[in-house]
Amino acid sequence: LNPLALRGWFDQIRFDRLTVLVDLAMPRRAAYSKGTRYSLNKAARLLEVRPIGQQEADLFQSLYERGLRRNRASDAYYFAPDYYARLLAAPWAQAWVAECDGEPVATACFLSGGHFAHYHLSGGGDEARKTFAHYLLVERAIAHYAEAGCLWMHLGGGRTTDPHDELLRFKTRFSRQQVPYY
């Protein structure tokens, strides 16, 4: 969205934060740092990733909320239990779970439409952090949507508007391309 093109039409457009955009036509690991490649390799040795659907909505909710508690998220990030089943049943949603020795440690859900994919929700506990599970889940989604013909994946921004936000820094490990969110 170019807000300058809309000047005079809307008076409530304001810059909120930077977000991360992945060009899915680029070789996947081309923009990754050495540390990110290390994290992905370690995660690949420790974890198995598999798709999940509506029948595992309770598992998705449990892992997602575990991450919310770990991050002390506000109540606004918690959803009604039926939300997860409806989300995972949607044809434009795809979710995966990362497992360590058969135990689920992290999950992530992505949305898609046309040439675009979007990182929607993810979560996991301390084991997810130790095993770099979220690196592997994002990498799996990037590969999936690139193969499906999407051109771009929007990873979103951080938890805050701070340009040094920890979540934003994590997302920039997959792409240096940042776009403003208004």
PDB file of C-alpha atoms in Angstrom:
ATOM      1  CA  LEU A   1       0.000   0.000   0.000  1.00  0.00           C
ATOM      2  CA  ASN A   2       1.452   3.321  -1.022  1.00  0.00           C
ATOM      3  CA  PRO A   3      -0.181   5.855   1.304  1.00  0.00           C
ATOM      4  CA  LEU A   4       0.967   8.790  -0.808  1.00  0.00           C
ATOM      5  CA  ALA A   5      -1.260   7.570  -3.634  1.00  0.00           C
ATOM      6  CA  LEU A   6      -4.237   7.727  -1.254  1.00  0.00           C
ATOM      7  CA  ARG A   7      -3.490  11.165   0.194  1.00  0.00           C
ATOM      8  CA  GLY A   8      -6.669  13.200   0.079  1.00  0.00           C
ATOM      9  CA  TRP A   9      -8.877  10.108   0.132  1.00  0.00           C
ATOM     10  CA  PHE A  10      -8.135   8.873   3.633  1.00  0.00           C
ATOM     11  CA  ASP A  11      -6.851  10.844   6.598  1.00  0.00           C
ATOM     12  CA  GLN A  12      -6.253   7.968   9.011  1.00  0.00           C
ATOM     13  CA  ILE A  13      -3.374   6.193   7.276  1.00  0.00           C
ATOM     14  CA  ARG A  14      -0.261   6.128   9.417  1.00  0.00           C
ATOM     15  CA  PHE A  15       2.929   4.106   9.451  1.00  0.00           C
ATOM     16  CA  ASP A  16       2.774   1.375  12.113  1.00  0.00           C
ATOM     17  CA  ARG A  17       5.846  -0.843  11.735  1.00  0.00           C
ATOM     18  CA  LEU A  18       8.187  -2.621   9.370  1.00  0.00           C
ATOM     19  CA  THR A  19       7.314  -6.139   8.232  1.00  0.00           C
ATOM     20  CA  VAL A  20       9.283  -8.815   6.405  1.00  0.00           C
ATOM     21  CA  LEU A  21       8.583 -10.004   2.868  1.00  0.00           C
ATOM     22  CA  VAL A  22      10.139 -13.127   1.293  1.00  0.00           C
ATOM     23  CA  ASP A  23      10.582 -13.309  -2.478  1.00  0.00           C
ATOM     24  CA  LEU A  24       9.692 -16.935  -3.151  1.00  0.00           C
ATOM     25  CA  ALA A  25      11.381 -16.874  -6.560  1.00  0.00           C
ATOM     26  CA  MET A  26      14.788 -16.456  -4.901  1.00  0.00           C
ATOM     27  CA  PRO A  27      16.831 -19.543  -3.946  1.00  0.00           C
ATOM     28  CA  ARG A  28      15.581 -20.368  -0.450  1.00  0.00           C
ATOM     29  CA  ARG A  29      18.773 -20.117   1.547  1.00  0.00           C
ATOM     30  CA  ALA A  30      20.402 -17.341  -0.505  1.00  0.00           C
ATOM     31  CA  ALA A  31      19.621 -14.575   2.005  1.00  0.00           C
ATOM     32  CA  TYR A  32      20.096 -16.657   5.162  1.00  0.00           C
ATOM     33  CA  SER A  33      22.951 -15.888   7.512  1.00  0.00           C
ATOM     34  CA  LYS A  34      25.439 -18.559   8.548  1.00  0.00           C
ATOM     35  CA  GLY A  35      23.679 -18.711  11.933  1.00  0.00           C
ATOM     36  CA  THR A  36      20.300 -19.288  10.315  1.00  0.00           C
ATOM     37  CA  ARG A  37      21.687 -22.106   8.156  1.00  0.00           C
ATOM     38  CA  TYR A  38      23.240 -23.634  11.305  1.00  0.00           C
ATOM     39  CA  SER A  39      19.892 -23.403  13.150  1.00  0.00           C
ATOM     40  CA  LEU A  40      18.045 -25.016  10.237  1.00  0.00           C
ATOM     41  CA  ASN A  41      20.559 -27.849   9.959  1.00  0.00           C
ATOM     42  CA  LYS A  42      20.377 -28.539  13.695  1.00  0.00           C
ATOM     43  CA  ALA A  43      16.567 -28.437  13.638  1.00  0.00           C
ATOM     44  CA  ALA A  44      16.470 -30.828  10.675  1.00  0.00           C
ATOM     45  CA  ARG A  45      18.578 -33.357  12.633  1.00  0.00           C
ATOM     46  CA  LEU A  46      16.353 -33.114  15.739  1.00  0.00           C
ATOM     47  CA  LEU A  47      12.844 -32.695  14.353  1.00  0.00           C
ATOM     48  CA  GLU A  48      10.272 -34.141  12.026  1.00  0.00           C
ATOM     49  CA  VAL A  49       7.724 -31.776  10.466  1.00  0.00           C
ATOM     50  CA  ARG A  50       4.338 -32.959   9.305  1.00  0.00           C
ATOM     51  CA  PRO A  51       1.152 -31.221   8.141  1.00  0.00           C
ATOM     52  CA  ILE A  52      -1.819 -31.037  10.466  1.00  0.00           C
ATOM     53  CA  GLY A  53      -5.476 -30.367   9.796  1.00  0.00           C
ATOM     54  CA  GLN A  54      -8.769 -29.680  11.482  1.00  0.00           C
ATOM     55  CA  GLN A  55      -8.710 -33.000  13.382  1.00  0.00           C
ATOM     56  CA  GLU A  56      -5.668 -31.726  15.334  1.00  0.00           C
ATOM     57  CA  ALA A  57      -7.061 -28.299  16.210  1.00  0.00           C
ATOM     58  CA  ASP A  58      -6.668 -29.044  19.945  1.00  0.00           C
ATOM     59  CA  LEU A  59      -2.962 -29.776  19.459  1.00  0.00           C
ATOM     60  CA  PHE A  60      -2.539 -26.566  17.454  1.00  0.00           C
ATOM     61  CA  GLN A  61      -4.344 -24.530  20.125  1.00  0.00           C
ATOM     62  CA  SER A  62      -2.292 -26.081  22.924  1.00  0.00           C
ATOM     63  CA  LEU A  63       1.056 -25.301  21.278  1.00  0.00           C
ATOM     64  CA  TYR A  64      -0.052 -21.846  20.161  1.00  0.00           C
ATOM     65  CA  GLU A  65      -1.215 -20.925  23.675  1.00  0.00           C
ATOM     66  CA  ARG A  66       1.973 -22.364  25.190  1.00  0.00           C
ATOM     67  CA  GLY A  67       3.857 -19.800  23.124  1.00  0.00           C
ATOM     68  CA  LEU A  68       1.485 -17.037  24.207  1.00  0.00           C
ATOM     69  CA  ARG A  69       2.083 -17.853  27.870  1.00  0.00           C
ATOM     70  CA  ARG A  70       5.856 -17.989  27.351  1.00  0.00           C
ATOM     71  CA  ASN A  71       5.727 -14.531  25.750  1.00  0.00           C
ATOM     72  CA  ARG A  72       3.231 -13.135  28.277  1.00  0.00           C
ATOM     73  CA  ALA A  73       0.893 -12.157  25.441  1.00  0.00           C
ATOM     74  CA  SER A  74      -2.209 -10.089  26.064  1.00  0.00           C
ATOM     75  CA  ASP A  75      -5.662 -11.642  26.069  1.00  0.00           C
ATOM     76  CA  ALA A  76      -6.299 -10.224  22.585  1.00  0.00           C
ATOM     77  CA  TYR A  77      -4.125 -13.003  21.110  1.00  0.00           C
ATOM     78  CA  TYR A  78      -6.251 -15.815  22.566  1.00  0.00           C
ATOM     79  CA  PHE A  79      -9.122 -17.082  20.433  1.00  0.00           C
ATOM     80  CA  ALA A  80     -12.280 -19.102  21.073  1.00  0.00           C
ATOM     81  CA  PRO A  81     -11.629 -22.863  20.857  1.00  0.00           C
ATOM     82  CA  ASP A  82     -13.727 -23.288  17.699  1.00  0.00           C
ATOM     83  CA  TYR A  83     -11.538 -20.725  15.881  1.00  0.00           C
ATOM     84  CA  TYR A  84      -8.679 -23.217  15.498  1.00  0.00           C
ATOM     85  CA  ALA A  85     -10.834 -25.958  13.962  1.00  0.00           C
ATOM     86  CA  ARG A  86     -12.410 -23.476  11.534  1.00  0.00           C
ATOM     87  CA  LEU A  87      -8.984 -22.072  10.645  1.00  0.00           C
ATOM     88  CA  LEU A  88      -7.410 -25.457   9.986  1.00  0.00           C
ATOM     89  CA  ALA A  89     -10.424 -26.528   7.893  1.00  0.00           C
ATOM     90  CA  ALA A  90     -10.104 -23.530   5.566  1.00  0.00           C
ATOM     91  CA  PRO A  91      -8.785 -24.349   2.089  1.00  0.00           C
ATOM     92  CA  TRP A  92      -6.511 -21.277   2.217  1.00  0.00           C
ATOM     93  CA  ALA A  93      -4.796 -22.334   5.472  1.00  0.00           C
ATOM     94  CA  GLN A  94      -1.939 -24.798   5.911  1.00  0.00           C
ATOM     95  CA  ALA A  95      -0.435 -25.781   9.258  1.00  0.00           C
ATOM     96  CA  TRP A  96       2.474 -27.938  10.306  1.00  0.00           C
ATOM     97  CA  VAL A  97       3.731 -29.346  13.592  1.00  0.00           C
ATOM     98  CA  ALA A  98       7.378 -30.003  14.502  1.00  0.00           C
ATOM     99  CA  GLU A  99       7.997 -33.093  16.618  1.00  0.00           C
ATOM    100  CA  CYS A 100      11.037 -34.133  18.620  1.00  0.00           C
ATOM    101  CA  ASP A 101      11.153 -37.883  19.259  1.00  0.00           C
ATOM    102  CA  GLY A 102       7.426 -38.054  18.468  1.00  0.00           C
ATOM    103  CA  GLU A 103       6.506 -35.238  20.881  1.00  0.00           C
ATOM    104  CA  PRO A 104       4.948 -32.094  19.368  1.00  0.00           C
ATOM    105  CA  VAL A 105       7.046 -29.037  20.289  1.00  0.00           C
ATOM    106  CA  ALA A 106       5.892 -26.277  17.910  1.00  0.00           C
ATOM    107  CA  THR A 107       3.281 -25.437  15.324  1.00  0.00           C
ATOM    108  CA  ALA A 108       2.707 -22.782  12.677  1.00  0.00           C
ATOM    109  CA  CYS A 109      -0.155 -21.843  10.366  1.00  0.00           C
ATOM    110  CA  PHE A 110       0.123 -19.940   7.094  1.00  0.00           C
ATOM    111  CA  LEU A 111      -2.559 -18.488   4.841  1.00  0.00           C
ATOM    112  CA  SER A 112      -2.493 -18.148   1.073  1.00  0.00           C
ATOM    113  CA  GLY A 113      -4.404 -16.681  -1.819  1.00  0.00           C
ATOM    114  CA  GLY A 114      -3.307 -15.973  -5.360  1.00  0.00           C
ATOM    115  CA  HIS A 115       0.397 -15.231  -5.458  1.00  0.00           C
ATOM    116  CA  PHE A 116       0.691 -14.451  -1.752  1.00  0.00           C
ATOM    117  CA  ALA A 117       1.213 -16.427   1.445  1.00  0.00           C
ATOM    118  CA  HIS A 118       1.148 -15.030   4.970  1.00  0.00           C
ATOM    119  CA  TYR A 119       2.568 -16.272   8.292  1.00  0.00           C
ATOM    120  CA  HIS A 120      -0.493 -16.241  10.563  1.00  0.00           C
ATOM    121  CA  LEU A 121      -0.042 -18.011  13.920  1.00  0.00           C
ATOM    122  CA  SER A 122       2.640 -20.099  15.587  1.00  0.00           C
ATOM    123  CA  GLY A 123       3.581 -21.284  19.013  1.00  0.00           C
ATOM    124  CA  GLY A 124       5.564 -23.647  21.133  1.00  0.00           C
ATOM    125  CA  GLY A 125       7.315 -23.866  24.456  1.00  0.00           C
ATOM    126  CA  ASP A 126      10.914 -23.918  25.622  1.00  0.00           C
ATOM    127  CA  GLU A 127      11.671 -27.135  23.714  1.00  0.00           C
ATOM    128  CA  ALA A 128      10.738 -25.350  20.474  1.00  0.00           C
ATOM    129  CA  ARG A 129      13.359 -22.710  21.160  1.00  0.00           C
ATOM    130  CA  LYS A 130      16.033 -25.257  22.085  1.00  0.00           C
ATOM    131  CA  THR A 131      15.476 -27.238  18.891  1.00  0.00           C
ATOM    132  CA  PHE A 132      15.057 -24.228  16.536  1.00  0.00           C
ATOM    133  CA  ALA A 133      11.637 -25.598  15.588  1.00  0.00           C
ATOM    134  CA  HIS A 134      10.258 -22.311  14.285  1.00  0.00           C
ATOM    135  CA  TYR A 135      13.153 -21.983  11.851  1.00  0.00           C
ATOM    136  CA  LEU A 136      12.219 -25.337  10.356  1.00  0.00           C
ATOM    137  CA  LEU A 137       8.493 -24.539  10.251  1.00  0.00           C
ATOM    138  CA  VAL A 138       9.044 -21.259   8.402  1.00  0.00           C
ATOM    139  CA  GLU A 139      11.485 -22.949   6.019  1.00  0.00           C
ATOM    140  CA  ARG A 140       8.931 -25.701   5.321  1.00  0.00           C
ATOM    141  CA  ALA A 141       6.257 -23.104   4.542  1.00  0.00           C
ATOM    142  CA  ILE A 142       8.583 -21.127   2.267  1.00  0.00           C
ATOM    143  CA  ALA A 143       9.373 -24.295   0.297  1.00  0.00           C
ATOM    144  CA  HIS A 144       5.706 -25.347   0.179  1.00  0.00           C
ATOM    145  CA  TYR A 145       4.397 -22.022  -1.098  1.00  0.00           C
ATOM    146  CA  ALA A 146       7.242 -21.535  -3.579  1.00  0.00           C
ATOM    147  CA  GLU A 147       6.462 -24.961  -5.035  1.00  0.00           C
ATOM    148  CA  ALA A 148       2.731 -24.085  -5.080  1.00  0.00           C
ATOM    149  CA  GLY A 149       3.460 -21.072  -7.280  1.00  0.00           C
ATOM    150  CA  CYS A 150       3.174 -18.255  -4.781  1.00  0.00           C
ATOM    151  CA  LEU A 151       5.487 -15.337  -5.487  1.00  0.00           C
ATOM    152  CA  TRP A 152       5.667 -13.713  -2.050  1.00  0.00           C
ATOM    153  CA  MET A 153       5.396 -14.685   1.595  1.00  0.00           C
ATOM    154  CA  HIS A 154       4.626 -11.993   4.132  1.00  0.00           C
ATOM    155  CA  LEU A 155       6.119 -12.941   7.495  1.00  0.00           C
ATOM    156  CA  GLY A 156       4.667  -9.888   9.265  1.00  0.00           C
ATOM    157  CA  GLY A 157       6.417  -7.750  11.824  1.00  0.00           C
ATOM    158  CA  GLY A 158       7.368  -7.915  15.450  1.00  0.00           C
ATOM    159  CA  ARG A 159       5.344  -7.938  18.637  1.00  0.00           C
ATOM    160  CA  THR A 160       5.954  -4.201  18.964  1.00  0.00           C
ATOM    161  CA  THR A 161       6.722  -1.249  16.701  1.00  0.00           C
ATOM    162  CA  ASP A 162      10.354  -1.245  17.869  1.00  0.00           C
ATOM    163  CA  PRO A 163      12.638  -1.829  14.846  1.00  0.00           C
ATOM    164  CA  HIS A 164      14.829  -3.987  17.137  1.00  0.00           C
ATOM    165  CA  ASP A 165      11.913  -6.208  18.235  1.00  0.00           C
ATOM    166  CA  GLU A 166      13.055  -9.813  18.835  1.00  0.00           C
ATOM    167  CA  LEU A 167      10.321 -11.356  16.668  1.00  0.00           C
ATOM    168  CA  LEU A 168      11.064  -8.950  13.814  1.00  0.00           C
ATOM    169  CA  ARG A 169      14.760  -9.872  14.060  1.00  0.00           C
ATOM    170  CA  PHE A 170      13.843 -13.569  13.830  1.00  0.00           C
ATOM    171  CA  LYS A 171      11.815 -12.940  10.668  1.00  0.00           C
ATOM    172  CA  THR A 172      14.595 -10.920   9.027  1.00  0.00           C
ATOM    173  CA  ARG A 173      16.749 -14.059   9.212  1.00  0.00           C
ATOM    174  CA  PHE A 174      14.694 -15.355   6.261  1.00  0.00           C
ATOM    175  CA  SER A 175      14.699 -12.183   4.173  1.00  0.00           C
ATOM    176  CA  ARG A 176      16.293  -8.759   4.359  1.00  0.00           C
ATOM    177  CA  GLN A 177      13.399  -7.243   2.431  1.00  0.00           C
ATOM    178  CA  GLN A 178      11.290  -5.115   4.733  1.00  0.00           C
ATOM    179  CA  VAL A 179       8.089  -3.320   3.790  1.00  0.00           C
ATOM    180  CA  PRO A 180       6.149  -0.777   5.836  1.00  0.00           C
ATOM    181  CA  TYR A 181       2.796  -1.634   7.343  1.00  0.00           C
ATOM    182  CA  TYR A 182       0.297   1.229   7.489  1.00  0.00           C
TER     183      TYR A 182
END
